[in-house]
């Protein structure tokens, strides 16, 4: 090969290489758009991913079936509470007895109303709602979607979970079945159904944002409150309280209870009591009239750097439920738990937070056994604990059944212990029904607790009837207090 042929070969090779390079650049330019920023890059990746035949986008998430199933069984709950007003005129009776008349010269007592929602959970009229919707109510009314209206009876309440069970007298009613909140997943679609701001049968949609959330809104004097809320972004407003949170199968997976808000209106998140707790509480109220709480008997807190700093010691675990103290004689003590243990599971379910641990234990009753997984000195261990009640034994707590009686078509019953404690009274009798015009004309209402007849203190309903019978044909002064705490008195002439 001479010198001229060598240089000619180089030129031809360069020319061919250039043509190939230009063709390749043109090909790839036509296959993929240029990326000028991360947003375009993400969009490009997303388009490529969605076009992948392995990724199936649903044809459309349809909420219609679930909404149609649920709305007929969601009710409007209205409760009436008697409250007093300021600016009353002076009365010698007020000075003498220290009570306020229900018919003062200024600012008479009035009825305040609250509104919420509820869900029918049986065809014979049992309804679940929030305790705060009907708390201290003299009367509870329930309205169905088809405008049928009923007076509801309060079967039982549980302030520690903010739940209540109501009953209306009818059969063949539409109802909603309970679903399993345990299998509900973060990111799953849910519907919130209720009566926000008196807008009946309102359905909103969202997803589950988190589970076992503790927002510290419930209070209990014995520190037995349970908060393990399902957090969602379905729009919930005042009036939704007590309404169901349902899955797309139309099953209750929670009862809407609270919203995260600085304005009083919906601001992005709402919270529901999970059905795992709701169903257990409803069963307890139906069977026993009161909630059966099984307790482990330990003082606990979430593992965190702040807790380690507070305790002044190193906590080697990164997460879990730290046992601060074990109550003597408790189920936890008998199971061998000690201060410093970190509980990480109950009955095979991971419990890295106090709210999840409380949720798991709250499903149990006194006498039930639970398997506890915990870490001690870096080693995983398990033990079985028998849960006890607040009194420290395994007995089922019996409901306090008040005695009922009647006088002149007015019904009375003994005051329950929890009401005595709240109103700070020793005894008395509650007016449960009023079918006497003379009593009605005095302005007294159902729910009024009679504590005195003149100067005689009333012990219970039976004692009240004895005192009333002794004063037949006379005008008597009746003193007492409403469930709201408003003290009052009235005068009535008894039949001969």
Short mmCIF file of N, CA, C and O in Angstrom, two decimals, residues 284-368:
data_model
loop_
_atom_site.label_atom_id
_atom_site.label_comp_id
_atom_site.label_asym_id
_atom_site.label_seq_id
_atom_site.Cartn_x
_atom_site.Cartn_y
_atom_site.Cartn_z
N UNK A 284 -69.83 -5.73 74.05
CA UNK A 284 -69.82 -5.59 75.51
C UNK A 284 -71.04 -4.83 76.01
O UNK A 284 -71.69 -5.24 76.98
N UNK A 285 -71.33 -3.71 75.37
CA UNK A 285 -72.46 -2.89 75.81
C UNK A 285 -73.77 -3.64 75.66
O UNK A 285 -74.68 -3.50 76.48
N UNK A 286 -73.88 -4.42 74.60
CA UNK A 286 -75.10 -5.20 74.38
C UNK A 286 -75.24 -6.32 75.39
O UNK A 286 -76.33 -6.54 75.95
N UNK A 287 -74.15 -7.03 75.65
CA UNK A 287 -74.23 -8.21 76.52
C UNK A 287 -74.16 -7.87 78.00
O UNK A 287 -74.88 -8.46 78.82
N UNK A 288 -73.29 -6.91 78.35
CA UNK A 288 -73.06 -6.62 79.77
C UNK A 288 -73.55 -5.25 80.21
O UNK A 288 -73.61 -4.98 81.41
N UNK A 289 -73.83 -4.36 79.25
CA UNK A 289 -74.25 -3.01 79.61
C UNK A 289 -73.10 -2.08 79.92
O UNK A 289 -73.29 -0.88 80.10
N UNK A 290 -71.91 -2.62 80.00
CA UNK A 290 -70.72 -1.81 80.25
C UNK A 290 -69.53 -2.49 79.57
O UNK A 290 -69.57 -3.69 79.30
N UNK A 291 -68.48 -1.75 79.32
CA UNK A 291 -67.33 -2.30 78.60
C UNK A 291 -66.45 -3.10 79.54
O UNK A 291 -66.16 -2.68 80.66
N UNK A 292 -66.03 -4.26 79.07
CA UNK A 292 -65.12 -5.11 79.83
C UNK A 292 -63.70 -4.83 79.35
O UNK A 292 -63.34 -5.13 78.22
N UNK A 293 -62.89 -4.24 80.22
CA UNK A 293 -61.53 -3.87 79.84
C UNK A 293 -60.54 -4.81 80.52
O UNK A 293 -60.45 -4.87 81.75
N UNK A 294 -59.79 -5.53 79.70
CA UNK A 294 -58.69 -6.33 80.21
C UNK A 294 -57.42 -5.49 80.23
O UNK A 294 -57.08 -4.86 79.23
N UNK A 295 -56.73 -5.49 81.36
CA UNK A 295 -55.56 -4.62 81.52
C UNK A 295 -54.31 -5.44 81.75
O UNK A 295 -54.31 -6.44 82.47
N UNK A 296 -53.22 -4.99 81.13
CA UNK A 296 -51.92 -5.64 81.31
C UNK A 296 -51.25 -5.17 82.60
O UNK A 296 -50.47 -5.90 83.21
N UNK A 297 -51.56 -3.94 83.00
CA UNK A 297 -51.04 -3.44 84.28
C UNK A 297 -49.61 -2.93 84.20
O UNK A 297 -48.81 -3.15 85.11
N UNK A 298 -49.28 -2.25 83.09
CA UNK A 298 -47.94 -1.68 82.95
C UNK A 298 -48.05 -0.22 82.54
O UNK A 298 -48.99 0.18 81.85
N UNK A 299 -47.09 0.58 82.98
CA UNK A 299 -46.98 1.97 82.53
C UNK A 299 -45.98 1.99 81.38
O UNK A 299 -44.86 1.49 81.52
N UNK A 300 -46.40 2.59 80.27
CA UNK A 300 -45.61 2.45 79.04
C UNK A 300 -45.44 3.78 78.33
O UNK A 300 -46.15 4.75 78.58
N UNK A 301 -44.48 3.79 77.40
CA UNK A 301 -44.26 4.95 76.54
C UNK A 301 -43.51 4.47 75.30
O UNK A 301 -42.82 3.45 75.33
N UNK A 302 -43.67 5.23 74.22
CA UNK A 302 -42.95 4.89 72.99
C UNK A 302 -41.45 5.07 73.18
O UNK A 302 -41.01 6.04 73.82
N UNK A 303 -40.67 4.16 72.63
CA UNK A 303 -39.22 4.31 72.63
C UNK A 303 -38.85 5.51 71.76
O UNK A 303 -39.32 5.64 70.63
N UNK A 304 -38.04 6.40 72.29
CA UNK A 304 -37.62 7.59 71.55
C UNK A 304 -36.40 8.20 72.24
O UNK A 304 -36.14 7.93 73.43
N UNK A 305 -35.64 9.03 71.52
CA UNK A 305 -34.51 9.72 72.17
C UNK A 305 -34.98 10.60 73.33
O UNK A 305 -34.27 10.73 74.33
N UNK A 306 -36.18 11.18 73.17
CA UNK A 306 -36.70 12.04 74.24
C UNK A 306 -36.97 11.24 75.51
O UNK A 306 -36.72 11.71 76.63
N UNK A 307 -37.50 10.01 75.34
CA UNK A 307 -37.75 9.17 76.51
C UNK A 307 -36.44 8.79 77.18
O UNK A 307 -36.34 8.83 78.42
N UNK A 308 -35.42 8.44 76.38
CA UNK A 308 -34.12 8.09 76.95
C UNK A 308 -33.54 9.26 77.73
O UNK A 308 -32.97 9.08 78.82
N UNK A 309 -33.71 10.47 77.18
CA UNK A 309 -33.21 11.66 77.87
C UNK A 309 -33.96 11.89 79.18
O UNK A 309 -33.39 12.24 80.20
N UNK A 310 -35.30 11.67 79.12
CA UNK A 310 -36.13 11.87 80.32
C UNK A 310 -35.75 10.87 81.41
O UNK A 310 -35.66 11.21 82.60
N UNK A 311 -35.53 9.61 81.00
CA UNK A 311 -35.20 8.57 81.97
C UNK A 311 -33.74 8.64 82.42
O UNK A 311 -33.38 8.08 83.45
N UNK A 312 -32.92 9.33 81.63
CA UNK A 312 -31.51 9.44 81.96
C UNK A 312 -30.75 8.14 81.77
O UNK A 312 -29.79 7.86 82.51
N UNK A 313 -31.19 7.33 80.83
CA UNK A 313 -30.51 6.06 80.56
C UNK A 313 -30.55 5.76 79.07
O UNK A 313 -31.38 6.28 78.33
N UNK A 314 -29.66 4.91 78.64
CA UNK A 314 -29.61 4.52 77.23
C UNK A 314 -30.64 3.44 76.95
O UNK A 314 -30.77 2.47 77.70
N UNK A 315 -31.39 3.62 75.88
CA UNK A 315 -32.32 2.59 75.41
C UNK A 315 -31.75 2.06 74.09
O UNK A 315 -31.69 2.79 73.10
N UNK A 316 -31.32 0.83 74.09
CA UNK A 316 -30.61 0.30 72.93
C UNK A 316 -31.52 0.06 71.73
O UNK A 316 -31.05 0.03 70.60
N UNK A 317 -32.81 -0.16 71.98
CA UNK A 317 -33.73 -0.41 70.87
C UNK A 317 -34.14 0.91 70.21
O UNK A 317 -34.24 1.94 70.88
N UNK A 318 -34.38 0.84 68.91
CA UNK A 318 -34.78 2.04 68.17
C UNK A 318 -36.28 2.29 68.21
O UNK A 318 -36.73 3.42 68.04
N UNK A 319 -37.05 1.23 68.37
CA UNK A 319 -38.50 1.38 68.41
C UNK A 319 -39.11 0.25 69.23
O UNK A 319 -38.50 -0.79 69.45
N UNK A 320 -40.33 0.50 69.67
CA UNK A 320 -41.03 -0.44 70.53
C UNK A 320 -41.73 0.30 71.65
O UNK A 320 -41.73 1.54 71.70
N UNK A 321 -42.32 -0.43 72.57
CA UNK A 321 -43.04 0.16 73.70
C UNK A 321 -42.26 -0.13 74.98
O UNK A 321 -42.14 -1.29 75.39
N UNK A 322 -41.75 0.92 75.56
CA UNK A 322 -40.87 0.80 76.74
C UNK A 322 -41.71 0.65 78.00
O UNK A 322 -42.64 1.44 78.25
N UNK A 323 -41.41 -0.35 78.81
CA UNK A 323 -42.11 -0.56 80.07
C UNK A 323 -41.42 0.27 81.15
O UNK A 323 -40.29 -0.01 81.54
N UNK A 324 -42.12 1.30 81.59
CA UNK A 324 -41.55 2.18 82.62
C UNK A 324 -41.71 1.56 84.01
O UNK A 324 -40.79 1.57 84.82
N UNK A 325 -42.90 1.01 84.25
CA UNK A 325 -43.17 0.42 85.56
C UNK A 325 -44.22 -0.68 85.40
O UNK A 325 -45.10 -0.60 84.54
N UNK A 326 -44.13 -1.70 86.23
CA UNK A 326 -45.10 -2.80 86.23
C UNK A 326 -45.85 -2.78 87.56
O UNK A 326 -45.24 -2.77 88.63
N UNK A 327 -47.18 -2.72 87.48
CA UNK A 327 -47.99 -2.65 88.70
C UNK A 327 -47.96 -3.98 89.45
O UNK A 327 -48.09 -5.05 88.84
N UNK A 328 -47.82 -3.89 90.74
CA UNK A 328 -47.74 -5.09 91.58
C UNK A 328 -49.06 -5.87 91.50
O UNK A 328 -50.15 -5.30 91.58
N UNK A 329 -48.95 -7.19 91.30
CA UNK A 329 -50.13 -8.04 91.25
C UNK A 329 -50.86 -8.02 89.92
O UNK A 329 -51.90 -8.66 89.78
N UNK A 330 -50.35 -7.29 88.95
CA UNK A 330 -51.00 -7.19 87.64
C UNK A 330 -50.69 -8.40 86.78
O UNK A 330 -49.81 -9.21 87.10
N UNK A 331 -51.42 -8.53 85.66
CA UNK A 331 -51.15 -9.61 84.73
C UNK A 331 -49.75 -9.52 84.17
O UNK A 331 -49.08 -10.54 83.95
N UNK A 332 -49.27 -8.30 83.93
CA UNK A 332 -47.92 -8.11 83.42
C UNK A 332 -46.87 -8.56 84.40
O UNK A 332 -45.87 -9.19 84.03
N UNK A 333 -47.09 -8.27 85.70
CA UNK A 333 -46.14 -8.69 86.73
C UNK A 333 -46.10 -10.20 86.85
O UNK A 333 -45.03 -10.81 86.96
N UNK A 334 -47.28 -10.83 86.82
CA UNK A 334 -47.34 -12.28 86.93
C UNK A 334 -46.72 -12.97 85.72
O UNK A 334 -46.27 -14.11 85.81
N UNK A 335 -46.70 -12.27 84.58
CA UNK A 335 -46.10 -12.82 83.37
C UNK A 335 -44.59 -12.63 83.33
O UNK A 335 -43.92 -13.11 82.42
N UNK A 336 -44.07 -11.88 84.30
CA UNK A 336 -42.63 -11.71 84.39
C UNK A 336 -42.08 -10.47 83.73
O UNK A 336 -40.86 -10.31 83.62
N UNK A 337 -42.95 -9.57 83.27
CA UNK A 337 -42.47 -8.32 82.66
C UNK A 337 -41.79 -7.46 83.73
O UNK A 337 -42.22 -7.43 84.88
N UNK A 338 -40.77 -6.71 83.30
CA UNK A 338 -40.03 -5.86 84.22
C UNK A 338 -39.81 -4.48 83.60
O UNK A 338 -39.88 -4.32 82.38
N UNK A 339 -39.54 -3.53 84.46
CA UNK A 339 -39.19 -2.19 84.00
C UNK A 339 -37.95 -2.27 83.13
O UNK A 339 -36.97 -2.94 83.47
N UNK A 340 -38.00 -1.63 81.97
CA UNK A 340 -36.89 -1.67 81.04
C UNK A 340 -37.12 -2.59 79.86
O UNK A 340 -36.41 -2.51 78.85
N UNK A 341 -38.11 -3.47 79.97
CA UNK A 341 -38.46 -4.33 78.83
C UNK A 341 -39.04 -3.48 77.71
O UNK A 341 -39.69 -2.45 77.96
N UNK A 342 -38.84 -3.90 76.48
CA UNK A 342 -39.41 -3.21 75.32
C UNK A 342 -40.35 -4.18 74.60
O UNK A 342 -39.90 -5.17 74.01
N UNK A 343 -41.64 -3.92 74.68
CA UNK A 343 -42.64 -4.79 74.07
C UNK A 343 -42.72 -4.48 72.57
O UNK A 343 -42.85 -3.32 72.16
N UNK A 344 -42.66 -5.53 71.74
CA UNK A 344 -42.67 -5.33 70.29
C UNK A 344 -43.78 -6.14 69.60
O UNK A 344 -43.93 -6.05 68.38
N UNK A 345 -44.57 -6.91 70.38
CA UNK A 345 -45.63 -7.68 69.73
C UNK A 345 -46.64 -8.22 70.71
O UNK A 345 -46.33 -8.49 71.88
N UNK A 346 -47.89 -8.34 70.25
CA UNK A 346 -48.97 -8.95 71.03
C UNK A 346 -49.72 -9.91 70.12
O UNK A 346 -50.20 -9.51 69.05
N UNK A 347 -49.81 -11.15 70.52
CA UNK A 347 -50.53 -12.18 69.76
C UNK A 347 -50.09 -12.23 68.30
O UNK A 347 -50.92 -12.35 67.38
N UNK A 348 -48.80 -12.10 68.08
CA UNK A 348 -48.25 -12.21 66.73
C UNK A 348 -48.34 -10.96 65.90
O UNK A 348 -47.89 -10.94 64.75
N UNK A 349 -48.90 -9.88 66.46
CA UNK A 349 -49.02 -8.60 65.74
C UNK A 349 -47.95 -7.64 66.26
O UNK A 349 -47.81 -7.46 67.47
N UNK A 350 -47.22 -7.04 65.35
CA UNK A 350 -46.17 -6.09 65.74
C UNK A 350 -46.77 -4.87 66.41
O UNK A 350 -47.73 -4.27 65.92
N UNK A 351 -46.21 -4.48 67.56
CA UNK A 351 -46.70 -3.31 68.31
C UNK A 351 -45.52 -2.41 68.63
O UNK A 351 -44.97 -2.46 69.74
N UNK A 352 -45.15 -1.58 67.69
CA UNK A 352 -44.03 -0.67 67.91
C UNK A 352 -44.44 0.63 68.59
O UNK A 352 -43.59 1.46 68.90
N UNK A 353 -45.75 0.85 68.77
CA UNK A 353 -46.24 2.09 69.40
C UNK A 353 -47.22 1.75 70.52
O UNK A 353 -47.86 0.69 70.51
N UNK A 354 -47.34 2.66 71.48
CA UNK A 354 -48.28 2.45 72.58
C UNK A 354 -49.71 2.36 72.06
O UNK A 354 -50.53 1.60 72.59
N UNK A 355 -50.03 3.15 71.03
CA UNK A 355 -51.40 3.13 70.50
C UNK A 355 -51.74 1.76 69.92
O UNK A 355 -52.86 1.25 70.12
N UNK A 356 -50.80 1.13 69.23
CA UNK A 356 -51.06 -0.20 68.68
C UNK A 356 -51.15 -1.24 69.79
O UNK A 356 -52.01 -2.13 69.75
N UNK A 357 -50.30 -1.11 70.78
CA UNK A 357 -50.36 -2.03 71.92
C UNK A 357 -51.70 -1.91 72.64
O UNK A 357 -52.35 -2.90 72.97
N UNK A 358 -52.14 -0.68 72.89
CA UNK A 358 -53.42 -0.45 73.56
C UNK A 358 -54.58 -0.98 72.73
O UNK A 358 -55.55 -1.52 73.28
N UNK A 359 -54.49 -0.81 71.42
CA UNK A 359 -55.55 -1.33 70.55
C UNK A 359 -55.66 -2.85 70.67
O UNK A 359 -56.76 -3.40 70.78
N UNK A 360 -54.54 -3.54 70.67
CA UNK A 360 -54.56 -5.00 70.75
C UNK A 360 -55.11 -5.49 72.09
O UNK A 360 -55.90 -6.43 72.14
N UNK A 361 -54.72 -4.82 73.16
CA UNK A 361 -55.18 -5.23 74.49
C UNK A 361 -56.63 -4.85 74.70
O UNK A 361 -57.39 -5.57 75.37
N UNK A 362 -57.07 -3.72 74.11
CA UNK A 362 -58.45 -3.25 74.29
C UNK A 362 -59.48 -4.20 73.67
O UNK A 362 -60.66 -4.11 73.96
N UNK A 363 -59.04 -5.10 72.81
CA UNK A 363 -59.95 -6.07 72.21
C UNK A 363 -60.28 -7.21 73.17
O UNK A 363 -61.15 -8.03 72.91
N UNK A 364 -59.56 -7.28 74.27
CA UNK A 364 -59.68 -8.41 75.19
C UNK A 364 -60.52 -8.05 76.40
O UNK A 364 -60.78 -6.88 76.70
N UNK A 365 -60.91 -9.10 77.12
CA UNK A 365 -61.68 -8.95 78.35
C UNK A 365 -60.89 -9.51 79.52
O UNK A 365 -59.93 -10.26 79.34
N UNK A 366 -61.28 -9.16 80.74
CA UNK A 366 -60.60 -9.74 81.91
C UNK A 366 -60.65 -11.27 81.86
O UNK A 366 -61.68 -11.86 81.54
N UNK A 367 -59.51 -11.89 82.14
CA UNK A 367 -59.42 -13.34 82.08
C UNK A 367 -58.83 -13.86 80.78
O UNK A 367 -58.37 -15.00 80.72
N UNK A 368 -58.83 -13.02 79.73
CA UNK A 368 -58.23 -13.43 78.46
C UNK A 368 -56.70 -13.46 78.59
O UNK A 368 -56.11 -12.67 79.34
#
